[in-house]
Short mmCIF file of C-alpha atoms in Angstrom, two decimals:
data_model
loop_
_atom_site.label_atom_id
_atom_site.label_comp_id
_atom_site.label_asym_id
_atom_site.label_seq_id
_atom_site.Cartn_x
_atom_site.Cartn_y
_atom_site.Cartn_z
CA MET S 1 69.10 127.08 105.85
CA VAL S 2 70.69 130.43 105.21
CA LYS S 3 67.71 132.21 106.79
CA PHE S 4 67.97 130.16 109.95
CA ARG S 5 71.72 130.55 110.38
CA PHE S 6 71.62 132.97 113.28
CA PRO S 7 68.86 131.27 115.25
CA LEU S 8 70.72 128.02 114.69
CA LEU S 9 74.02 129.42 115.90
CA ILE S 10 72.35 130.92 118.96
CA ALA S 11 70.54 127.68 119.72
CA LEU S 12 73.82 125.79 119.45
CA ALA S 13 75.55 128.28 121.76
CA VAL S 14 72.79 127.98 124.35
CA PHE S 15 72.97 124.18 124.10
CA VAL S 16 76.74 124.10 124.66
CA ALA S 17 76.40 126.61 127.51
CA GLY S 18 73.79 124.35 129.12
CA LEU S 19 76.09 121.34 128.82
CA ALA S 20 78.93 123.35 130.30
CA LEU S 21 76.85 124.42 133.28
CA THR S 22 75.67 120.87 133.87
CA ALA S 23 79.22 119.59 133.79
CA ALA S 24 80.40 122.34 136.13
CA PHE S 25 77.73 121.91 138.74
CA LYS S 26 77.17 118.16 138.58
CA ASP S 27 80.67 116.88 138.05
CA ARG S 28 82.80 119.86 139.08
CA HIS S 29 84.42 119.75 135.68
CA TYR S 30 85.02 123.32 134.66
CA MET S 31 86.98 123.18 131.42
CA LEU S 32 84.01 123.55 129.10
CA LEU S 33 82.50 126.29 131.19
CA SER S 34 85.69 128.28 131.08
CA LEU S 35 85.70 128.12 127.28
CA VAL S 36 82.03 129.16 127.11
CA LEU S 37 82.72 132.15 129.33
CA LEU S 38 85.74 133.12 127.22
CA ALA S 39 83.63 132.95 124.09
CA ALA S 40 81.01 135.11 125.81
CA ALA S 41 83.73 137.65 126.54
CA LEU S 42 85.07 137.64 122.99
CA VAL S 43 81.84 137.60 120.96
CA PRO S 44 80.37 141.03 121.82
CA LEU S 45 83.39 142.92 120.52
CA PHE S 46 83.45 140.90 117.30
CA VAL S 47 79.70 141.51 116.94
CA ARG S 48 80.38 145.24 117.25
CA LEU S 49 82.97 144.96 114.50
CA GLU S 50 80.37 143.26 112.27
CA ARG S 51 77.70 145.85 113.07
CA ARG S 52 79.57 149.08 112.59
CA PRO S 53 80.00 150.61 109.17
CA LEU S 54 83.61 149.96 108.33
CA GLU S 55 85.58 151.39 105.45
CA SER S 56 87.58 148.90 103.43
CA ARG S 57 90.66 150.96 104.34
CA GLU S 58 90.05 150.46 108.03
CA LEU S 59 89.51 146.75 107.60
CA VAL S 60 92.75 146.44 105.67
CA LEU S 61 94.59 148.53 108.26
CA LEU S 62 93.45 146.24 111.05
CA ALA S 63 94.53 143.21 108.99
CA VAL S 64 97.99 144.70 108.32
CA LEU S 65 98.60 145.51 111.98
CA SER S 66 97.45 142.06 113.13
CA ALA S 67 99.66 140.44 110.53
CA VAL S 68 102.69 142.55 111.54
CA ALA S 69 102.09 141.55 115.14
CA ALA S 70 101.80 137.87 114.15
CA VAL S 71 104.94 138.01 111.96
CA SER S 72 106.91 139.61 114.77
CA ARG S 73 106.50 136.42 116.78
CA VAL S 74 108.36 134.37 114.18
CA PRO S 75 111.98 135.56 114.65
CA PHE S 76 111.66 135.05 118.41
CA ALA S 77 110.02 131.62 118.24
CA ALA S 78 113.04 130.03 119.90
CA LEU S 79 112.83 132.19 123.01
CA PRO S 80 109.80 131.36 125.14
CA SER S 81 107.71 134.32 126.29
CA VAL S 82 109.70 136.85 124.25
CA LYS S 83 106.99 138.15 121.96
CA PRO S 84 106.89 141.62 120.47
CA VAL S 85 103.16 141.04 119.88
CA SER S 86 102.11 142.72 123.10
CA ALA S 87 104.20 145.79 122.36
CA ILE S 88 102.81 146.13 118.86
CA VAL S 89 99.23 145.66 120.11
CA ILE S 90 99.77 148.34 122.77
CA LEU S 91 101.16 150.82 120.25
CA SER S 92 98.36 150.14 117.74
CA ALA S 93 95.72 150.55 120.43
CA TYR S 94 97.44 153.74 121.60
CA VAL S 95 96.95 155.26 118.18
CA PHE S 96 93.73 153.70 116.96
CA GLY S 97 91.70 153.16 120.12
CA ALA S 98 90.35 150.42 122.31
CA GLU S 99 88.17 148.46 119.90
CA ALA S 100 90.80 148.41 117.18
CA GLY S 101 93.33 147.32 119.78
CA PHE S 102 91.14 144.46 120.90
CA ILE S 103 90.56 143.23 117.36
CA ILE S 104 94.24 143.49 116.48
CA GLY S 105 95.29 141.55 119.57
CA ALA S 106 92.70 138.80 119.16
CA VAL S 107 93.29 138.34 115.44
CA ALA S 108 97.07 138.40 115.93
CA ALA S 109 96.75 135.53 118.44
CA LEU S 110 94.51 133.53 116.12
CA VAL S 111 96.70 134.10 113.04
CA SER S 112 100.07 133.49 114.69
CA ASN S 113 98.74 130.25 116.15
CA ILE S 114 98.01 129.03 112.66
CA TYR S 115 101.79 128.95 112.28
CA PHE S 116 102.61 127.99 115.87
CA GLY S 117 99.83 125.44 116.32
CA GLN S 118 96.30 125.92 117.63
CA GLY S 119 95.47 124.42 120.97
CA PRO S 120 93.26 124.86 123.98
CA TRP S 121 95.31 127.97 124.71
CA THR S 122 94.23 129.83 121.53
CA PRO S 123 91.04 131.39 122.98
CA TRP S 124 92.95 132.34 126.13
CA GLN S 125 95.64 134.07 124.12
CA MET S 126 93.00 135.79 122.02
CA PHE S 127 91.36 137.02 125.20
CA SER S 128 94.63 138.16 126.83
CA TRP S 129 96.02 140.00 123.85
CA GLY S 130 92.62 141.43 123.10
CA MET S 131 92.43 142.75 126.64
CA ILE S 132 95.90 144.28 126.34
CA GLY S 133 94.69 146.18 123.31
CA LEU S 134 91.41 147.15 124.96
CA THR S 135 92.99 148.54 128.13
CA ALA S 136 95.75 150.32 126.23
CA GLY S 137 93.06 151.96 124.10
CA TRP S 138 91.03 153.00 127.13
CA LEU S 139 93.99 154.58 128.83
CA ARG S 140 95.44 156.25 125.77
CA HIS S 141 94.32 159.77 126.58
CA THR S 142 95.45 159.69 130.18
CA ARG S 143 98.62 161.41 131.29
CA TRP S 144 99.86 158.04 132.45
CA MET S 145 100.01 156.55 128.95
CA ARG S 146 101.15 159.77 127.34
CA SER S 147 104.37 159.66 129.29
CA ARG S 148 107.06 157.32 128.09
CA ALA S 149 107.66 155.79 131.50
CA GLY S 150 103.97 155.18 132.07
CA MET S 151 103.69 153.21 128.87
CA LEU S 152 106.73 151.13 129.75
CA ILE S 153 105.21 150.35 133.17
CA PHE S 154 101.93 149.49 131.49
CA GLY S 155 103.76 147.00 129.26
CA PHE S 156 105.62 145.56 132.23
CA VAL S 157 102.44 144.99 134.24
CA TRP S 158 100.66 143.39 131.32
CA GLY S 159 103.58 141.04 130.79
CA PHE S 160 102.75 139.54 134.20
CA LEU S 161 98.98 139.76 133.80
CA PHE S 162 99.22 137.91 130.49
CA GLY S 163 101.05 135.05 132.13
CA TRP S 164 98.60 134.99 135.03
CA ILE S 165 95.60 134.78 132.74
CA MET S 166 97.31 132.00 130.79
CA ASN S 167 97.88 130.12 134.07
CA VAL S 168 94.16 130.05 134.72
CA TRP S 169 93.38 127.53 132.00
CA TYR S 170 95.96 125.26 133.51
CA ILE S 171 94.76 125.60 137.09
CA ILE S 172 91.15 125.13 136.06
CA SER S 173 91.87 121.50 135.09
CA LEU S 174 92.50 120.68 138.75
CA PRO S 175 89.31 121.71 140.55
CA GLU S 176 89.77 119.23 143.37
CA ALA S 177 93.24 120.41 144.16
CA PHE S 178 92.40 124.08 143.99
CA SER S 179 93.87 125.99 146.87
CA TRP S 180 95.86 129.15 147.24
CA GLN S 181 98.97 127.03 147.50
CA LEU S 182 98.31 125.50 144.09
CA ALA S 183 97.73 128.93 142.58
CA ALA S 184 100.88 130.19 144.25
CA ALA S 185 102.85 127.20 142.98
CA ALA S 186 101.63 127.79 139.42
CA TYR S 187 102.43 131.48 139.59
CA VAL S 188 105.85 130.91 141.11
CA SER S 189 106.74 128.30 138.48
CA SER S 190 105.73 130.68 135.67
CA PHE S 191 107.47 133.67 137.27
CA TYR S 192 110.56 133.62 135.06
CA PHE S 193 108.51 133.29 131.89
CA ASP S 194 106.30 136.17 133.00
CA LEU S 195 109.32 138.24 133.88
CA ALA S 196 110.85 137.53 130.47
CA HIS S 197 107.61 138.63 128.82
CA ALA S 198 107.37 141.76 130.93
CA LEU S 199 110.99 142.75 130.30
CA SER S 200 110.73 142.04 126.61
CA ASN S 201 107.58 144.23 126.53
CA VAL S 202 109.53 147.08 128.10
CA PHE S 203 112.39 146.52 125.70
CA PHE S 204 110.24 146.45 122.57
CA LEU S 205 108.11 149.37 123.70
CA ALA S 206 111.25 151.36 124.40
CA ILE S 207 112.72 150.82 120.95
CA LEU S 208 109.46 150.95 119.00
CA ALA S 209 107.43 153.62 120.77
CA GLY S 210 108.63 156.86 119.14
CA GLY S 211 109.00 155.68 115.57
CA TRP S 212 105.91 153.52 115.34
CA THR S 213 103.44 155.93 116.88
CA LYS S 214 104.73 158.60 114.47
CA VAL S 215 104.21 156.35 111.45
CA LEU S 216 100.78 155.19 112.63
CA GLU S 217 99.64 158.71 113.52
CA ARG S 218 100.67 159.90 110.11
CA PHE S 219 98.66 157.16 108.42
CA ARG S 220 95.69 157.92 110.60
CA LYS S 221 95.76 161.60 109.68
CA LYS S 222 96.56 161.13 106.01
CA TYR S 223 93.83 158.61 105.31
CA GLY S 224 91.37 159.62 108.03
CA LEU S 225 91.22 156.15 109.58
CA LEU S 226 89.18 155.14 112.66
CA GLN S 227 88.78 158.69 113.84
CA GLN S 228 85.24 158.76 115.18
CA GLU S 229 86.29 157.49 118.57
CA MET W 1 97.26 114.49 99.39
CA ASN W 2 93.64 115.37 99.72
CA GLY W 3 92.03 112.02 100.17
CA GLY W 4 90.22 110.15 102.88
CA PHE W 5 89.00 112.18 105.77
CA ARG W 6 90.57 115.37 104.42
CA SER W 7 88.31 115.28 101.41
CA VAL W 8 85.02 115.43 103.32
CA HIS W 9 82.94 118.59 103.46
CA PRO W 10 84.24 121.10 106.08
CA SER W 11 81.01 120.87 108.07
CA VAL W 12 81.54 117.12 108.58
CA ALA W 13 85.12 117.65 109.74
CA LEU W 14 84.13 120.51 112.03
CA LEU W 15 81.29 118.49 113.55
CA TYR W 16 83.71 115.64 114.17
CA TYR W 17 86.31 117.78 115.90
CA ALA W 18 83.78 119.81 117.83
CA GLY W 19 82.26 116.54 119.03
CA LEU W 20 85.67 115.16 120.02
CA LEU W 21 86.55 118.30 121.96
CA LEU W 22 83.18 118.35 123.66
CA PHE W 23 83.43 114.69 124.64
CA ALA W 24 86.99 115.09 125.86
CA MET W 25 85.80 117.84 128.18
CA LEU W 26 82.54 116.20 129.27
CA LEU W 27 83.13 112.47 129.51
CA PHE W 28 85.23 111.56 132.48
CA HIS W 29 85.88 107.90 131.98
CA PRO W 30 89.23 106.29 131.16
CA LEU W 31 87.72 103.90 128.62
CA TYR W 32 86.18 106.70 126.56
CA LEU W 33 89.16 109.00 126.83
CA LEU W 34 91.67 106.32 125.89
CA THR W 35 89.49 105.25 122.96
CA GLU W 36 89.39 108.81 121.72
CA LEU W 37 93.13 109.29 122.22
CA THR W 38 93.94 106.09 120.33
CA ALA W 39 91.46 106.82 117.55
CA VAL W 40 92.89 110.27 116.87
CA ALA W 41 96.48 109.05 117.16
CA ILE W 42 95.82 106.26 114.63
CA LEU W 43 94.03 108.74 112.34
CA LEU W 44 97.13 110.95 112.45
CA LEU W 45 99.41 108.03 111.69
CA LEU W 46 97.18 106.89 108.80
CA GLN W 47 97.35 110.40 107.38
CA GLY W 48 101.14 110.32 107.59
CA GLN W 49 101.28 112.90 110.36
CA GLY W 50 103.49 110.99 112.77
CA ARG W 51 106.18 113.66 112.61
CA PRO W 52 104.22 116.63 114.07
CA LEU W 53 102.84 114.25 116.64
CA LEU W 54 106.34 113.23 117.75
CA ARG W 55 107.66 116.80 117.61
CA GLY W 56 104.96 118.10 119.94
CA LEU W 57 104.90 115.12 122.24
CA PRO W 58 107.63 116.11 124.77
CA PHE W 59 105.96 119.48 125.39
CA TYR W 60 102.53 117.92 125.70
CA LEU W 61 103.75 115.19 128.04
CA LEU W 62 105.47 117.77 130.22
CA MET W 63 102.38 119.93 130.37
CA ALA W 64 99.93 117.10 131.00
CA GLY W 65 102.33 115.19 133.23
CA SER W 66 102.72 118.13 135.56
CA VAL W 67 98.96 118.02 136.15
CA ALA W 68 99.27 114.38 137.20
CA VAL W 69 102.05 115.34 139.65
CA LEU W 70 100.45 118.48 141.03
CA ASN W 71 97.04 117.04 141.81
CA PRO W 72 98.09 114.52 144.50
CA LEU W 73 100.42 117.11 146.01
CA PHE W 74 97.67 119.67 146.50
CA SER W 75 94.53 117.59 146.78
CA HIS W 76 94.23 115.47 149.90
CA ARG W 77 90.69 114.22 149.55
CA GLY W 78 90.05 110.51 149.22
CA SER W 79 89.83 107.58 151.53
CA HIS W 80 92.87 105.50 150.58
CA ILE W 81 95.95 107.11 152.01
CA LEU W 82 99.01 105.64 150.39
CA PHE W 83 101.81 107.45 152.19
CA TYR W 84 102.75 110.78 153.67
CA PHE W 85 104.85 113.24 151.77
CA LEU W 86 106.08 116.24 153.81
CA ASP W 87 103.39 115.48 156.36
CA GLN W 88 100.70 115.66 153.70
CA PRO W 89 98.66 112.55 152.92
CA ILE W 90 98.94 111.33 149.33
CA THR W 91 95.73 109.56 148.41
CA LEU W 92 95.09 106.97 145.72
CA GLU W 93 92.08 108.96 144.55
CA ALA W 94 94.09 112.11 144.03
CA ILE W 95 96.66 110.20 141.98
CA LEU W 96 93.96 108.62 139.83
CA TYR W 97 92.24 111.96 139.33
CA GLY W 98 95.53 113.53 138.30
CA LEU W 99 96.15 110.74 135.80
CA MET W 100 92.65 111.15 134.37
CA MET W 101 93.21 114.88 133.94
CA MET W 102 96.50 114.12 132.25
CA VAL W 103 94.70 111.93 129.74
CA VAL W 104 92.08 114.66 129.19
CA LEU W 105 94.76 117.22 128.41
CA LEU W 106 96.71 114.84 126.17
CA THR W 107 93.52 114.06 124.28
CA LEU W 108 92.80 117.75 123.80
CA PHE W 109 96.32 118.38 122.49
CA ILE W 110 96.25 115.49 120.06
CA VAL W 111 92.78 116.36 118.80
CA PHE W 112 94.13 119.82 118.04
CA ILE W 113 97.08 118.43 116.04
CA SER W 114 94.68 116.42 113.95
CA TYR W 115 92.36 119.42 113.66
CA ASN W 116 95.21 121.58 112.38
CA TYR W 117 95.92 119.06 109.66
CA THR W 118 92.35 118.33 108.56
CA VAL W 119 90.44 121.58 109.01
CA THR W 120 92.71 124.00 107.22
CA THR W 121 92.08 127.70 107.64
CA ASP W 122 90.24 128.06 104.34
CA LYS W 123 87.77 125.38 105.39
CA PHE W 124 87.17 127.07 108.73
CA MET W 125 86.71 130.41 107.03
CA TYR W 126 84.40 128.88 104.44
CA LEU W 127 82.10 127.81 107.26
CA PHE W 128 82.13 131.10 109.10
CA ALA W 129 82.58 133.62 106.29
CA ALA W 130 78.83 133.93 105.84
CA ALA W 131 78.01 134.31 109.53
CA ALA W 132 80.68 136.90 110.33
CA PRO W 133 81.86 138.30 106.98
CA LYS W 134 83.98 141.18 108.29
CA SER W 135 85.84 139.20 110.93
CA ALA W 136 86.39 136.40 108.43
CA LEU W 137 87.72 138.78 105.77
CA LEU W 138 89.94 140.46 108.33
CA THR W 139 91.38 137.18 109.54
CA LEU W 140 91.88 135.84 106.03
CA MET W 141 93.70 138.98 104.95
CA ALA W 142 95.91 138.81 108.04
CA ILE W 143 96.71 135.16 107.29
CA ARG W 144 97.58 136.04 103.73
CA PHE W 145 99.81 138.91 104.87
CA VAL W 146 102.00 136.77 107.09
CA PRO W 147 104.01 134.96 104.39
CA LEU W 148 104.00 138.13 102.26
CA PHE W 149 105.50 140.18 105.12
CA GLN W 150 108.09 137.55 105.78
CA ARG W 151 109.21 137.71 102.15
CA ARG W 152 109.17 141.51 102.30
CA LEU W 153 111.24 141.63 105.46
CA HIS W 154 113.80 139.42 103.77
CA GLN W 155 113.94 141.77 100.78
CA ILE W 156 114.24 144.82 102.99
CA THR W 157 117.06 143.17 104.92
CA LEU W 158 118.99 142.43 101.73
CA ILE W 159 118.59 145.94 100.38
CA GLN W 160 119.37 147.77 103.60
CA ARG W 161 122.46 145.68 104.15
CA ILE W 162 124.05 147.50 101.19
CA ARG W 163 123.43 150.76 103.05
CA GLY W 164 125.20 149.28 106.06
CA ILE W 165 122.03 148.76 108.05
CA ASP W 166 122.43 145.21 109.26
CA VAL W 167 121.15 143.45 112.34
CA GLY W 168 124.07 141.03 112.20
CA THR W 169 126.97 143.44 112.74
CA GLY W 170 127.98 146.19 115.12
CA ASN W 171 127.40 146.72 118.79
CA LEU W 172 124.11 146.03 120.49
CA ARG W 173 122.82 149.58 120.26
CA LYS W 174 123.40 149.78 116.55
CA ARG W 175 121.81 146.38 116.00
CA MET W 176 118.69 147.38 117.90
CA ARG W 177 118.42 150.60 115.97
CA ASP W 178 118.87 148.77 112.69
CA GLY W 179 116.26 146.16 113.58
CA MET W 180 113.83 148.98 114.32
CA THR W 181 114.58 150.62 111.01
CA LEU W 182 113.88 147.38 109.17
CA LEU W 183 110.56 146.91 110.95
CA LYS W 184 109.57 150.52 110.32
CA VAL W 185 110.27 150.15 106.59
CA LEU W 186 108.14 147.00 106.59
CA LEU W 187 105.29 148.78 108.36
CA THR W 188 105.31 151.81 106.10
CA TRP W 189 105.65 149.85 102.91
CA SER W 190 102.91 147.38 103.88
CA LEU W 191 100.47 149.99 105.11
CA GLU W 192 100.96 152.13 102.00
CA GLU W 193 100.38 149.18 99.74
CA ALA W 194 97.53 147.73 101.73
CA LEU W 195 95.65 151.00 101.60
CA GLN W 196 95.96 150.94 97.83
CA THR W 197 94.47 147.48 97.91
CA ALA W 198 91.64 148.86 100.02
CA ASP W 199 90.98 151.64 97.55
CA SER W 200 90.93 149.12 94.75
CA MET W 201 88.46 147.01 96.75
CA LYS W 202 86.28 150.04 97.23
CA ALA W 203 86.44 150.92 93.54
CA ARG W 204 85.14 147.45 92.76
CA GLY W 205 82.15 147.91 95.01
CA PHE W 206 83.21 146.44 98.36
CA GLY W 207 80.66 147.16 101.06
CA LEU W 208 77.90 148.28 98.68
CA ARG W 209 75.83 145.25 99.21
CA LYS W 210 75.85 142.24 101.50
CA ARG W 211 78.95 140.25 100.83
CA SER W 212 78.52 137.10 98.78
CA ALA W 213 80.47 134.03 99.82
CA TYR W 214 82.27 131.83 97.38
CA ALA W 215 81.43 128.20 97.97
CA ILE W 216 84.09 125.82 96.79
CA TYR W 217 82.89 122.80 98.71
CA LYS W 218 79.81 120.82 97.81
CA LEU W 219 77.82 118.76 100.26
CA ASP W 220 77.46 115.45 98.41
CA ARG W 221 75.59 112.33 99.40
CA ARG W 222 78.47 110.82 101.30
CA ASP W 223 78.85 113.98 103.36
CA VAL W 224 75.14 114.05 104.23
CA ALA W 225 75.34 110.41 105.30
CA LEU W 226 78.39 111.14 107.40
CA LEU W 227 76.73 114.14 108.98
CA ALA W 228 73.74 112.01 109.87
CA ILE W 229 75.89 109.23 111.35
CA LEU W 230 77.98 111.64 113.41
CA ALA W 231 74.95 113.58 114.61
CA VAL W 232 73.04 110.47 115.68
CA CYS W 233 76.04 108.93 117.43
CA GLY W 234 76.88 112.22 119.09
CA LEU W 235 73.35 112.62 120.37
CA ILE W 236 73.37 109.07 121.72
CA VAL W 237 76.54 109.83 123.66
CA LEU W 238 75.21 113.14 124.94
CA GLY W 239 71.95 111.51 125.94
CA GLY W 240 73.87 108.84 127.77
CA TRP W 241 76.03 111.46 129.46
CA LEU W 242 72.93 113.25 130.73
CA GLN W 243 71.73 109.89 132.10
CA GLY W 244 74.96 109.63 134.02
CA TYR W 245 76.92 107.28 131.77
CA GLY W 246 80.44 107.93 130.61
CA LYS W 247 81.80 109.23 133.86
CA ILE W 248 83.32 107.63 136.89
CA GLU W 249 83.35 108.95 140.38
CA ILE W 250 86.77 109.19 141.97
CA TYR W 251 86.17 111.60 144.83
CA PRO W 252 85.58 111.13 147.70
CA ARG W 253 85.99 107.40 147.19
CA MET W 254 86.48 105.33 144.03
CA LYS W 255 83.26 103.64 143.05
CA PRO W 256 83.52 100.24 141.35
CA VAL W 257 83.05 100.69 137.60
CA GLN W 258 79.91 99.03 136.36
CA PHE W 259 79.39 98.28 132.70
CA GLY W 260 75.68 97.78 132.04
CA GLY W 261 73.48 97.89 128.94
CA GLY W 262 73.04 101.64 128.93
CA GLU W 263 76.75 102.22 129.32
CA ALA W 264 77.40 99.80 126.46
CA THR W 265 75.00 101.63 124.12
CA CYS W 266 76.61 104.92 125.02
CA PHE W 267 80.10 103.50 124.45
CA ILE W 268 79.18 101.92 121.09
CA GLY W 269 77.76 105.25 119.97
CA PHE W 270 80.97 106.91 121.06
CA CYS W 271 83.14 104.35 119.23
CA LEU W 272 81.13 104.81 116.03
CA PHE W 273 81.58 108.58 116.36
CA ALA W 274 85.28 108.45 117.04
CA LEU W 275 86.15 105.76 114.53
CA THR W 276 84.20 107.01 111.47
CA PRO W 277 87.14 108.90 109.94
CA LEU W 278 89.40 105.92 110.56
CA TRP W 279 87.03 103.84 108.46
CA LEU W 280 87.11 106.46 105.67
CA GLU W 281 90.86 106.72 105.78
CA GLY W 282 91.39 102.97 105.90
CA ARG W 283 88.97 102.34 103.07
CA GLU W 284 90.77 104.86 100.93
CA LYS W 285 94.12 103.19 101.62
CA TRP W 286 92.69 99.78 100.86
CA LEU W 287 91.03 100.93 97.61
CA TRP W 288 94.25 102.54 96.48
CA ARG W 289 96.25 99.43 97.15
CA SER W 290 93.82 97.13 95.41
CA SER W 291 93.54 99.47 92.45
CA GLN W 292 97.30 99.45 92.13
CA ARG W 293 97.34 95.72 92.13
CA ASN W 294 94.43 94.94 89.83
CA VAL W 295 93.21 97.70 87.57
CA TYR W 296 96.30 99.43 86.31
CA LEU W 297 98.27 96.31 85.82
CA SER W 298 100.18 97.68 82.86
CA ALA W 299 101.00 100.99 84.45
CA THR W 300 102.50 99.79 87.68
CA PRO W 301 105.16 97.16 87.45
CA ILE W 302 104.52 94.16 89.66
CA LYS W 303 107.23 93.69 92.21
CA THR W 304 108.98 90.51 91.29
CA GLY W 305 109.93 88.22 94.07
CA PRO W 306 112.89 85.92 94.00
CA HIS W 307 111.04 82.79 93.06
CA LEU W 308 109.32 84.53 90.13
CA MET W 309 112.70 85.48 88.75
CA SER W 310 114.00 82.00 89.03
CA SER W 311 110.90 80.52 87.42
CA ARG W 312 111.27 82.94 84.45
CA SER W 313 114.88 82.11 83.95
CA ARG W 314 114.10 78.46 83.70
#
């Protein structure tokens, strides 16, 4: 059984993907397909994490940063869309790179939803926050991200993008009604939430940026963490 | 209490919930969806989880209800035009489709509430720790850190308050600065300590060899039987779905719903799948009640009714 675990998992994944494709093309029912595609987007980066030689220190560091991001959601639970998670993920990715940023964002979404309730939105949040980390890591050496204003704009833009990605899982449940008007209606109705998220990102980045990057940089230098990138 | 459906092997529970989610997303038939919705709702009530269900319900109804409203407003396919709203035809088919999608979403939400209660994180991790050891370890550590950090943040707040660093007093600027100080202390303290933990892990040989996984759950005979039942029923339903059962056609025109032999087989398989945990849970309740009444007669006092009292006094 243990020997066949990976072939079994792969067979299962192919089977579910086949079902999803059948449902999408025969019945125009896209929910399952969307989840399969999300999983396909998330798996490669987690596989990379499994494959690469990782020091225990680096593993623990990633866990601490994900947990801090998850905890930071708790005091603001009452305010919808105000989540310091994005800001913390951006700063961590800024210091530790794209892959670390992705893992921190995805794990923070998974872990915080253990306390806030898992739902069909969990993989979408994992994807969105993971992508925030990934893009922040990619852009970290550019002049854009190095400047304070550039980072704030980056956070502002991602506040909206996050909401737009989260809208997709909602729109996807209405394939027959899909039209640009429906998309527009969904985006207009979520505008204030997205704006709140974007502004809170700017706010948190503004107050956290200097201090946190200094602390994280110091840890990175002192313990030689995640430096090969 | 860890009885009934919560006591089964994690693989059984995971198969059950994976099947329910899959069916909720594949089967497009009100009968199946409502059966699933009711089965999971009753399971939650039997497990004493009515409260989280009620707490989440307004949000879920709002979310799912908006789908039912939006679909007829934006989809104008269908042959039965009911009326015109802002010059746009509102069709019966679009309303029905919206309602079906509402039920699909509600089912998904409620299945997740039940999942959260039954498949706790340690069970999920137990299943996947061997396949993806690093991600599992990372996630488990993060989960463990969350309550620890909350406690730490509380301690830091208490101590820093003596120094006058308090988020509760002062003007907005000072509060923001103080909040940042608190979070920075938390970050430094936690990182410093976590890296010590990492060194200790390394000293004990972490990463030298392939990680072993601690198995706390044992697959006993009941679990194997349950796995077999669920797998067979699930395959029947999937087979039926591939044959075209378990879905109704709404667009472009409602087809009359036929209920033949094949559909019945598929539905019975589905009912067996969805209702298995209810049977486990109900049996447990029934056994507990009867054991209270019969076996431990001396331990549990029999409730005395009024006529018993009067007969004793006579």
